[in-house]
Tab-separated table of N, CA and C in Angstrom:
chain	number	residue	atom	x	y	z
A	1	MET	N	-73.547	127.783	-273.564
A	1	MET	CA	-72.756	128.471	-272.572
A	1	MET	C	-71.426	128.887	-273.205
A	2	CYS	N	-71.030	130.114	-272.977
A	2	CYS	CA	-69.783	130.631	-273.535
A	2	CYS	C	-68.595	130.060	-272.772
A	3	PRO	N	-67.490	129.784	-273.463
A	3	PRO	CA	-66.296	129.319	-272.746
A	3	PRO	C	-65.749	130.433	-271.873
A	4	ARG	N	-65.213	130.067	-270.736
A	4	ARG	CA	-64.635	131.030	-269.791
A	4	ARG	C	-63.356	131.600	-270.390
A	5	PRO	N	-63.166	132.917	-270.310
A	5	PRO	CA	-61.932	133.515	-270.834
A	5	PRO	C	-60.710	132.971	-270.099
A	6	ALA	N	-59.594	133.014	-270.775
A	6	ALA	CA	-58.346	132.572	-270.151
A	6	ALA	C	-58.063	133.441	-268.932
A	7	PRO	N	-57.433	132.857	-267.888
A	7	PRO	CA	-57.128	133.662	-266.694
A	7	PRO	C	-56.167	134.787	-267.041
A	8	PRO	N	-56.228	135.887	-266.272
A	8	PRO	CA	-55.344	137.007	-266.558
A	8	PRO	C	-53.898	136.641	-266.298
A	9	GLU	N	-53.047	137.300	-267.026
A	9	GLU	CA	-51.616	137.109	-266.808
A	9	GLU	C	-51.097	138.319	-266.050
A	10	HIS	N	-50.339	138.082	-265.000
A	10	HIS	CA	-49.764	139.164	-264.218
A	10	HIS	C	-48.260	138.948	-264.152
A	11	HIS	N	-47.541	140.024	-264.115
A	11	HIS	CA	-46.112	139.895	-263.899
A	11	HIS	C	-45.896	139.278	-262.533
A	12	ARG	N	-45.007	138.325	-262.428
A	12	ARG	CA	-44.731	137.695	-261.136
A	12	ARG	C	-44.041	138.674	-260.205
A	13	ALA	N	-43.165	139.482	-260.708
A	13	ALA	CA	-42.488	140.489	-259.887
A	13	ALA	C	-42.772	141.858	-260.479
A	14	PRO	N	-43.115	142.805	-259.649
A	14	PRO	CA	-43.359	144.145	-260.187
A	14	PRO	C	-42.076	144.755	-260.709
A	15	GLU	N	-42.230	145.609	-261.707
A	15	GLU	CA	-41.077	146.342	-262.197
A	15	GLU	C	-40.712	147.393	-261.163
A	16	LEU	N	-39.443	147.709	-261.057
A	16	LEU	CA	-38.992	148.643	-260.034
A	16	LEU	C	-38.101	149.696	-260.657
A	17	PHE	N	-38.428	150.947	-260.461
A	17	PHE	CA	-37.520	152.026	-260.799
A	17	PHE	C	-37.532	152.967	-259.624
A	18	ASP	N	-36.392	152.992	-258.924
A	18	ASP	CA	-36.251	153.733	-257.683
A	18	ASP	C	-37.362	153.321	-256.724
A	19	GLU	N	-38.189	154.267	-256.312
A	19	GLU	CA	-39.255	153.957	-255.366
A	19	GLU	C	-40.569	153.640	-256.068
A	20	CYS	N	-40.575	153.641	-257.399
A	20	CYS	CA	-41.794	153.383	-258.158
A	20	CYS	C	-41.818	151.931	-258.613
A	21	ARG	N	-42.945	151.300	-258.395
A	21	ARG	CA	-43.127	149.914	-258.824
A	21	ARG	C	-44.370	149.841	-259.700
A	22	MET	N	-44.369	148.882	-260.613
A	22	MET	CA	-45.486	148.748	-261.533
A	22	MET	C	-46.003	147.322	-261.532
A	23	VAL	N	-47.320	147.203	-261.517
A	23	VAL	CA	-47.994	145.919	-261.657
A	23	VAL	C	-48.907	146.035	-262.870
A	24	ARG	N	-48.836	145.044	-263.752
A	24	ARG	CA	-49.700	145.024	-264.934
A	24	ARG	C	-50.636	143.831	-264.832
A	25	ALA	N	-51.871	144.042	-265.227
A	25	ALA	CA	-52.852	142.962	-265.272
A	25	ALA	C	-53.406	142.865	-266.680
A	26	ARG	N	-53.788	141.658	-267.057
A	26	ARG	CA	-54.359	141.403	-268.377
A	26	ARG	C	-55.540	140.457	-268.243
A	27	GLY	N	-56.419	140.552	-269.189
A	27	GLY	CA	-57.491	139.558	-269.273
A	27	GLY	C	-58.681	139.869	-268.397
A	28	HIS	N	-59.230	138.825	-267.837
A	28	HIS	CA	-60.500	138.825	-267.115
A	28	HIS	C	-60.223	138.874	-265.612
A	29	LEU	N	-60.702	139.907	-264.926
A	29	LEU	CA	-60.518	140.015	-263.476
A	29	LEU	C	-61.882	139.900	-262.787
A	30	ASP	N	-62.046	138.836	-262.021
A	30	ASP	CA	-63.253	138.653	-261.224
A	30	ASP	C	-62.866	137.881	-259.970
A	31	LEU	N	-63.850	137.422	-259.215
A	31	LEU	CA	-63.562	136.731	-257.959
A	31	LEU	C	-62.667	135.505	-258.138
A	32	THR	N	-62.743	134.858	-259.290
A	32	THR	CA	-61.942	133.647	-259.496
A	32	THR	C	-60.512	133.937	-259.930
A	33	THR	N	-60.237	135.145	-260.385
A	33	THR	CA	-58.902	135.452	-260.906
A	33	THR	C	-58.200	136.605	-260.201
A	34	VAL	N	-58.898	137.353	-259.365
A	34	VAL	CA	-58.319	138.561	-258.764
A	34	VAL	C	-57.189	138.237	-257.781
A	35	SER	N	-57.102	136.996	-257.324
A	35	SER	CA	-56.034	136.649	-256.380
A	35	SER	C	-54.650	136.872	-256.990
A	36	LEU	N	-54.528	136.714	-258.300
A	36	LEU	CA	-53.243	136.974	-258.962
A	36	LEU	C	-52.865	138.450	-258.853
A	37	LEU	N	-53.848	139.328	-259.069
A	37	LEU	CA	-53.613	140.757	-258.923
A	37	LEU	C	-53.305	141.094	-257.461
A	38	THR	N	-54.066	140.525	-256.552
A	38	THR	CA	-53.847	140.769	-255.123
A	38	THR	C	-52.420	140.403	-254.731
A	39	HIS	N	-51.973	139.241	-255.167
A	39	HIS	CA	-50.611	138.793	-254.848
A	39	HIS	C	-49.565	139.733	-255.452
A	40	ALA	N	-49.762	140.131	-256.683
A	40	ALA	CA	-48.800	141.035	-257.335
A	40	ALA	C	-48.738	142.384	-256.612
A	41	LEU	N	-49.886	142.890	-256.179
A	41	LEU	CA	-49.905	144.166	-255.446
A	41	LEU	C	-49.228	144.028	-254.079
A	42	GLU	N	-49.431	142.902	-253.415
A	42	GLU	CA	-48.764	142.670	-252.134
A	42	GLU	C	-47.253	142.567	-252.323
A	43	GLU	N	-46.842	141.852	-253.346
A	43	GLU	CA	-45.419	141.688	-253.631
A	43	GLU	C	-44.760	143.028	-253.956
A	44	ALA	N	-45.493	143.885	-254.641
A	44	ALA	CA	-44.954	145.199	-255.008
A	44	ALA	C	-44.699	146.066	-253.782
A	45	ARG	N	-45.381	145.766	-252.691
A	45	ARG	CA	-45.237	146.574	-251.479
A	45	ARG	C	-44.224	146.001	-250.498
A	46	THR	N	-43.495	144.966	-250.876
A	46	THR	CA	-42.497	144.405	-249.967
A	46	THR	C	-41.324	145.362	-249.834
A	47	GLY	N	-40.590	145.212	-248.763
A	47	GLY	CA	-39.431	146.064	-248.529
A	47	GLY	C	-39.785	147.235	-247.644
A	48	ASN	N	-38.830	148.109	-247.496
A	48	ASN	CA	-38.987	149.278	-246.634
A	48	ASN	C	-39.032	150.542	-247.470
A	49	GLY	N	-39.413	151.625	-246.840
A	49	GLY	CA	-39.403	152.917	-247.509
A	49	GLY	C	-40.695	153.207	-248.227
A	50	ARG	N	-40.689	154.349	-248.874
A	50	ARG	CA	-41.872	154.791	-249.612
A	50	ARG	C	-42.114	153.892	-250.813
A	51	VAL	N	-43.375	153.760	-251.176
A	51	VAL	CA	-43.739	152.981	-252.360
A	51	VAL	C	-44.707	153.800	-253.201
A	52	PHE	N	-44.321	154.008	-254.442
A	52	PHE	CA	-45.178	154.622	-255.442
A	52	PHE	C	-45.553	153.495	-256.398
A	53	LEU	N	-46.830	153.166	-256.454
A	53	LEU	CA	-47.281	151.983	-257.174
A	53	LEU	C	-48.188	152.376	-258.334
A	54	ILE	N	-47.803	151.962	-259.530
A	54	ILE	CA	-48.608	152.181	-260.730
A	54	ILE	C	-49.225	150.838	-261.110
A	55	VAL	N	-50.547	150.818	-261.223
A	55	VAL	CA	-51.281	149.612	-261.590
A	55	VAL	C	-51.803	149.815	-263.005
A	56	ASP	N	-51.258	149.059	-263.937
A	56	ASP	CA	-51.613	149.191	-265.347
A	56	ASP	C	-52.713	148.186	-265.689
A	57	LEU	N	-53.908	148.691	-265.948
A	57	LEU	CA	-55.058	147.849	-266.274
A	57	LEU	C	-55.487	148.008	-267.734
A	58	ARG	N	-54.622	148.535	-268.575
A	58	ARG	CA	-55.001	148.789	-269.974
A	58	ARG	C	-55.349	147.527	-270.740
A	59	GLU	N	-54.796	146.375	-270.333
A	59	GLU	CA	-55.068	145.136	-271.055
A	59	GLU	C	-56.082	144.249	-270.345
A	60	VAL	N	-56.838	144.821	-269.422
A	60	VAL	CA	-57.905	144.083	-268.751
A	60	VAL	C	-59.144	144.125	-269.639
A	61	SER	N	-59.659	142.953	-269.983
A	61	SER	CA	-60.815	142.870	-270.873
A	61	SER	C	-62.140	142.904	-270.121
A	62	PHE	N	-62.135	142.530	-268.857
A	62	PHE	CA	-63.334	142.563	-268.024
A	62	PHE	C	-62.904	142.687	-266.576
A	63	THR	N	-63.675	143.436	-265.802
A	63	THR	CA	-63.477	143.456	-264.359
A	63	THR	C	-64.791	143.740	-263.670
A	64	ASP	N	-64.832	143.340	-262.414
A	64	ASP	CA	-65.990	143.646	-261.581
A	64	ASP	C	-65.464	144.238	-260.280
A	65	GLY	N	-66.308	144.329	-259.291
A	65	GLY	CA	-65.932	144.941	-258.026
A	65	GLY	C	-64.871	144.201	-257.238
A	66	SER	N	-64.476	143.036	-257.690
A	66	SER	CA	-63.447	142.286	-256.973
A	66	SER	C	-62.094	142.994	-256.966
A	67	ILE	N	-61.884	143.963	-257.855
A	67	ILE	CA	-60.610	144.694	-257.856
A	67	ILE	C	-60.544	145.743	-256.755
A	68	LEU	N	-61.686	146.088	-256.183
A	68	LEU	CA	-61.720	147.181	-255.207
A	68	LEU	C	-60.923	146.877	-253.945
A	69	ARG	N	-61.104	145.711	-253.368
A	69	ARG	CA	-60.415	145.373	-252.118
A	69	ARG	C	-58.891	145.397	-252.284
A	70	PRO	N	-58.312	144.737	-253.299
A	70	PRO	CA	-56.850	144.788	-253.413
A	70	PRO	C	-56.318	146.185	-253.745
A	71	LEU	N	-57.053	146.953	-254.564
A	71	LEU	CA	-56.608	148.318	-254.858
A	71	LEU	C	-56.636	149.181	-253.598
A	72	CYS	N	-57.694	149.061	-252.814
A	72	CYS	CA	-57.798	149.870	-251.594
A	72	CYS	C	-56.777	149.437	-250.542
A	73	ALA	N	-56.496	148.147	-250.452
A	73	ALA	CA	-55.453	147.674	-249.525
A	73	ALA	C	-54.094	148.240	-249.934
A	74	ALA	N	-53.823	148.247	-251.229
A	74	ALA	CA	-52.565	148.819	-251.717
A	74	ALA	C	-52.517	150.315	-251.422
A	75	TRP	N	-53.633	151.006	-251.638
A	75	TRP	CA	-53.723	152.445	-251.358
A	75	TRP	C	-53.381	152.714	-249.898
A	76	ASP	N	-54.042	151.983	-248.993
A	76	ASP	CA	-53.814	152.187	-247.556
A	76	ASP	C	-52.359	151.940	-247.184
A	77	ALA	N	-51.785	150.851	-247.689
A	77	ALA	CA	-50.401	150.505	-247.353
A	77	ALA	C	-49.416	151.533	-247.906
A	78	CYS	N	-49.626	151.956	-249.136
A	78	CYS	CA	-48.711	152.933	-249.738
A	78	CYS	C	-48.841	154.292	-249.074
A	79	ARG	N	-50.050	154.711	-248.776
A	79	ARG	CA	-50.249	156.000	-248.104
A	79	ARG	C	-49.609	155.989	-246.717
A	80	ALA	N	-49.676	154.869	-246.027
A	80	ALA	CA	-49.060	154.761	-244.702
A	80	ALA	C	-47.542	154.920	-244.780
A	81	ARG	N	-46.995	154.663	-245.955
A	81	ARG	CA	-45.545	154.795	-246.169
A	81	ARG	C	-45.218	156.048	-246.976
A	82	GLN	N	-46.099	157.042	-246.955
A	82	GLN	CA	-45.951	158.304	-247.666
A	82	GLN	C	-45.806	158.119	-249.176
A	83	GLY	N	-46.467	157.111	-249.720
A	83	GLY	CA	-46.468	156.869	-251.158
A	83	GLY	C	-47.861	157.031	-251.728
A	84	TRP	N	-48.086	156.457	-252.895
A	84	TRP	CA	-49.377	156.518	-253.548
A	84	TRP	C	-49.579	155.325	-254.465
A	85	VAL	N	-50.830	155.163	-254.914
A	85	VAL	CA	-51.200	154.176	-255.938
A	85	VAL	C	-51.919	154.942	-257.029
A	86	ARG	N	-51.524	154.707	-258.273
A	86	ARG	CA	-52.189	155.327	-259.424
A	86	ARG	C	-52.520	154.241	-260.437
A	87	VAL	N	-53.662	154.398	-261.089
A	87	VAL	CA	-54.167	153.381	-262.008
A	87	VAL	C	-54.125	153.906	-263.432
A	88	VAL	N	-53.601	153.084	-264.335
A	88	VAL	CA	-53.526	153.397	-265.759
A	88	VAL	C	-54.588	152.561	-266.474
A	89	HIS	N	-55.490	153.233	-267.173
A	89	HIS	CA	-56.501	152.540	-267.975
A	89	HIS	C	-57.235	153.557	-268.838
A	90	SER	N	-58.017	153.046	-269.768
A	90	SER	CA	-58.853	153.922	-270.609
A	90	SER	C	-60.249	153.329	-270.733
A	91	SER	N	-60.683	152.625	-269.705
A	91	SER	CA	-61.929	151.877	-269.752
A	91	SER	C	-63.044	152.561	-268.968
A	92	THR	N	-64.153	152.794	-269.647
A	92	THR	CA	-65.329	153.323	-268.964
A	92	THR	C	-65.844	152.303	-267.956
A	93	THR	N	-65.726	151.020	-268.268
A	93	THR	CA	-66.166	149.972	-267.351
A	93	THR	C	-65.384	150.045	-266.041
A	94	ILE	N	-64.080	150.232	-266.117
A	94	ILE	CA	-63.284	150.351	-264.895
A	94	ILE	C	-63.703	151.605	-264.133
A	95	ASP	N	-63.924	152.706	-264.841
A	95	ASP	CA	-64.427	153.915	-264.182
A	95	ASP	C	-65.730	153.630	-263.446
A	96	LEU	N	-66.644	152.880	-264.073
A	96	LEU	CA	-67.929	152.572	-263.444
A	96	LEU	C	-67.757	151.698	-262.203
A	97	VAL	N	-66.852	150.723	-262.264
A	97	VAL	CA	-66.582	149.878	-261.097
A	97	VAL	C	-66.028	150.731	-259.957
A	98	LEU	N	-65.092	151.616	-260.273
A	98	LEU	CA	-64.505	152.488	-259.249
A	98	LEU	C	-65.543	153.475	-258.713
A	99	LEU	N	-66.401	153.985	-259.594
A	99	LEU	CA	-67.466	154.895	-259.175
A	99	LEU	C	-68.431	154.192	-258.225
A	100	ASP	N	-68.880	153.008	-258.603
A	100	ASP	CA	-69.824	152.267	-257.776
A	100	ASP	C	-69.197	151.889	-256.432
A	101	GLY	N	-67.890	151.664	-256.435
A	101	GLY	CA	-67.190	151.351	-255.194
A	101	GLY	C	-66.869	152.579	-254.360
A	102	GLY	N	-67.170	153.752	-254.885
A	102	GLY	CA	-66.932	154.988	-254.143
A	102	GLY	C	-65.483	155.436	-254.116
A	103	VAL	N	-64.662	154.926	-255.052
A	103	VAL	CA	-63.231	155.257	-255.037
A	103	VAL	C	-62.727	155.846	-256.354
A	104	LEU	N	-63.628	156.314	-257.207
A	104	LEU	CA	-63.193	156.898	-258.477
A	104	LEU	C	-62.304	158.115	-258.240
A	105	GLY	N	-62.620	158.927	-257.250
A	105	GLY	CA	-61.786	160.086	-256.931
A	105	GLY	C	-60.407	159.697	-256.438
A	106	ARG	N	-60.292	158.558	-255.790
A	106	ARG	CA	-59.012	158.061	-255.296
A	106	ARG	C	-58.173	157.486	-256.431
A	107	PHE	N	-58.833	156.912	-257.431
A	107	PHE	CA	-58.142	156.251	-258.540
A	107	PHE	C	-58.569	156.819	-259.886
A	108	PRO	N	-58.274	158.093	-260.168
A	108	PRO	CA	-58.609	158.619	-261.499
A	108	PRO	C	-57.727	157.946	-262.554
A	109	ALA	N	-58.227	157.907	-263.774
A	109	ALA	CA	-57.493	157.242	-264.859
A	109	ALA	C	-56.283	158.062	-265.291
A	110	HIS	N	-55.211	157.344	-265.583
A	110	HIS	CA	-54.008	157.913	-266.191
A	110	HIS	C	-53.808	157.178	-267.513
A	111	ALA	N	-53.367	157.889	-268.538
A	111	ALA	CA	-53.237	157.303	-269.871
A	111	ALA	C	-52.023	156.394	-270.013
A	112	SER	N	-50.983	156.636	-269.241
A	112	SER	CA	-49.749	155.861	-269.364
A	112	SER	C	-49.031	155.845	-268.020
A	113	ALA	N	-48.023	154.990	-267.920
A	113	ALA	CA	-47.226	154.949	-266.693
A	113	ALA	C	-46.509	156.281	-266.477
A	114	GLN	N	-46.052	156.884	-267.547
A	114	GLN	CA	-45.387	158.187	-267.433
A	114	GLN	C	-46.348	159.241	-266.901
A	115	ASP	N	-47.580	159.249	-267.419
A	115	ASP	CA	-48.582	160.185	-266.917
A	115	ASP	C	-48.897	159.909	-265.449
A	116	ALA	N	-48.991	158.639	-265.087
A	116	ALA	CA	-49.252	158.289	-263.686
A	116	ALA	C	-48.118	158.775	-262.797
A	117	TRP	N	-46.876	158.556	-263.219
A	117	TRP	CA	-45.729	158.988	-262.436
A	117	TRP	C	-45.762	160.501	-262.216
A	118	CYS	N	-46.161	161.238	-263.269
A	118	CYS	CA	-46.204	162.702	-263.198
A	118	CYS	C	-47.513	163.227	-262.599
A	119	GLY	N	-48.482	162.350	-262.356
A	119	GLY	CA	-49.748	162.775	-261.766
A	119	GLY	C	-50.723	163.393	-262.745
A	120	ARG	N	-50.521	163.146	-264.055
A	120	ARG	CA	-51.419	163.688	-265.077
A	120	ARG	C	-52.561	162.703	-265.342
A	121	THR	N	-53.773	163.101	-265.014
A	121	THR	CA	-54.922	162.245	-265.288
A	121	THR	C	-55.368	162.439	-266.723
A	122	THR	N	-56.268	161.594	-267.177
A	122	THR	CA	-56.729	161.659	-268.563
A	122	THR	C	-57.825	162.700	-268.692
A	123	ALA	N	-57.425	163.944	-268.698
A	123	ALA	CA	-58.367	165.060	-268.797
A	123	ALA	C	-59.058	165.084	-270.154
A	124	ALA	N	-58.407	164.540	-271.178
A	124	ALA	CA	-59.003	164.555	-272.515
A	124	ALA	C	-60.316	163.780	-272.526
A	125	ARG	N	-60.383	162.717	-271.751
A	125	ARG	CA	-61.599	161.929	-271.684
A	125	ARG	C	-62.618	162.627	-270.798
A	126	GLY	N	-62.121	163.414	-269.880
A	126	GLY	CA	-62.996	164.168	-268.993
A	126	GLY	C	-63.670	163.276	-267.987
A	127	PRO	N	-64.503	163.876	-267.152
A	127	PRO	CA	-65.217	163.084	-266.168
A	127	PRO	C	-66.248	162.193	-266.841
A	128	VAL	N	-66.614	161.143	-266.161
A	128	VAL	CA	-67.648	160.260	-266.678
A	128	VAL	C	-68.956	161.048	-266.657
A	129	PRO	N	-69.549	161.333	-267.829
A	129	PRO	CA	-70.703	162.228	-267.879
A	129	PRO	C	-71.971	161.604	-267.300
A	130	ALA	N	-72.660	162.375	-266.503
A	130	ALA	CA	-73.997	162.064	-265.999
A	130	ALA	C	-74.122	160.708	-265.330
A	131	LEU	N	-73.073	160.216	-264.749
A	131	LEU	CA	-73.148	158.941	-264.051
A	131	LEU	C	-73.234	159.199	-262.567
A	132	THR	N	-74.032	158.399	-261.906
A	132	THR	CA	-74.089	158.468	-260.455
A	132	THR	C	-73.956	157.058	-259.927
A	133	SER	N	-73.574	156.955	-258.687
A	133	SER	CA	-73.427	155.651	-258.070
A	133	SER	C	-74.786	154.978	-257.962
A	134	THR	N	-74.789	153.659	-258.033
A	134	THR	CA	-76.016	152.898	-257.856
A	134	THR	C	-76.267	152.597	-256.385
A	135	ARG	N	-75.354	152.994	-255.531
A	135	ARG	CA	-75.539	152.777	-254.096
A	135	ARG	C	-76.560	153.765	-253.557
A	136	PRO	N	-77.452	153.316	-252.689
A	136	PRO	CA	-78.420	154.251	-252.129
A	136	PRO	C	-77.729	155.217	-251.173
A	137	THR	N	-78.226	156.447	-251.139
A	137	THR	CA	-77.710	157.406	-250.186
A	137	THR	C	-78.312	157.105	-248.823
A	138	ASP	N	-77.777	157.730	-247.785
A	138	ASP	CA	-78.317	157.510	-246.443
A	138	ASP	C	-79.795	157.864	-246.383
A	139	ALA	N	-80.184	158.933	-247.068
A	139	ALA	CA	-81.581	159.352	-247.049
A	139	ALA	C	-82.483	158.314	-247.712
A	140	GLU	N	-82.000	157.679	-248.795
A	140	GLU	CA	-82.788	156.682	-249.488
A	140	GLU	C	-82.934	155.396	-248.687
A	141	GLY	N	-81.897	155.086	-247.891
A	141	GLY	CA	-81.898	153.838	-247.135
A	141	GLY	C	-82.744	153.910	-245.882
A	142	GLN	N	-83.247	155.095	-245.534
A	142	GLN	CA	-84.034	155.236	-244.298
A	142	GLN	C	-85.492	154.951	-244.530
């Protein structure tokens, strides 16, 4: 049996520049470790006013669908305050998790925090080629 990877390290307090806040995650994100990310995202949304939230996942070595709920909760909260959530990463695995969760269009990849702030997605990598969701369509489920 392989040893379990070390738990991810998250900044305890998000970085703040004006209305933009940043949360960084590292390491292995799954059901046993995602609570750290969830807490950091909740903390980043404290206070009043608009919130622009950049989630940096470039140092995440593994993730599964457990990231979907906290990312979507952050999205809903920030949008309700006329803000946004943008994700920084270069991982095909993260793209696949977001695709399977049906939120890849909501969270396109950004190469850096600066690109996320400016709304520039990673066009150089292009769309994930020939991938489709593994979820059955309504027609298939009937």
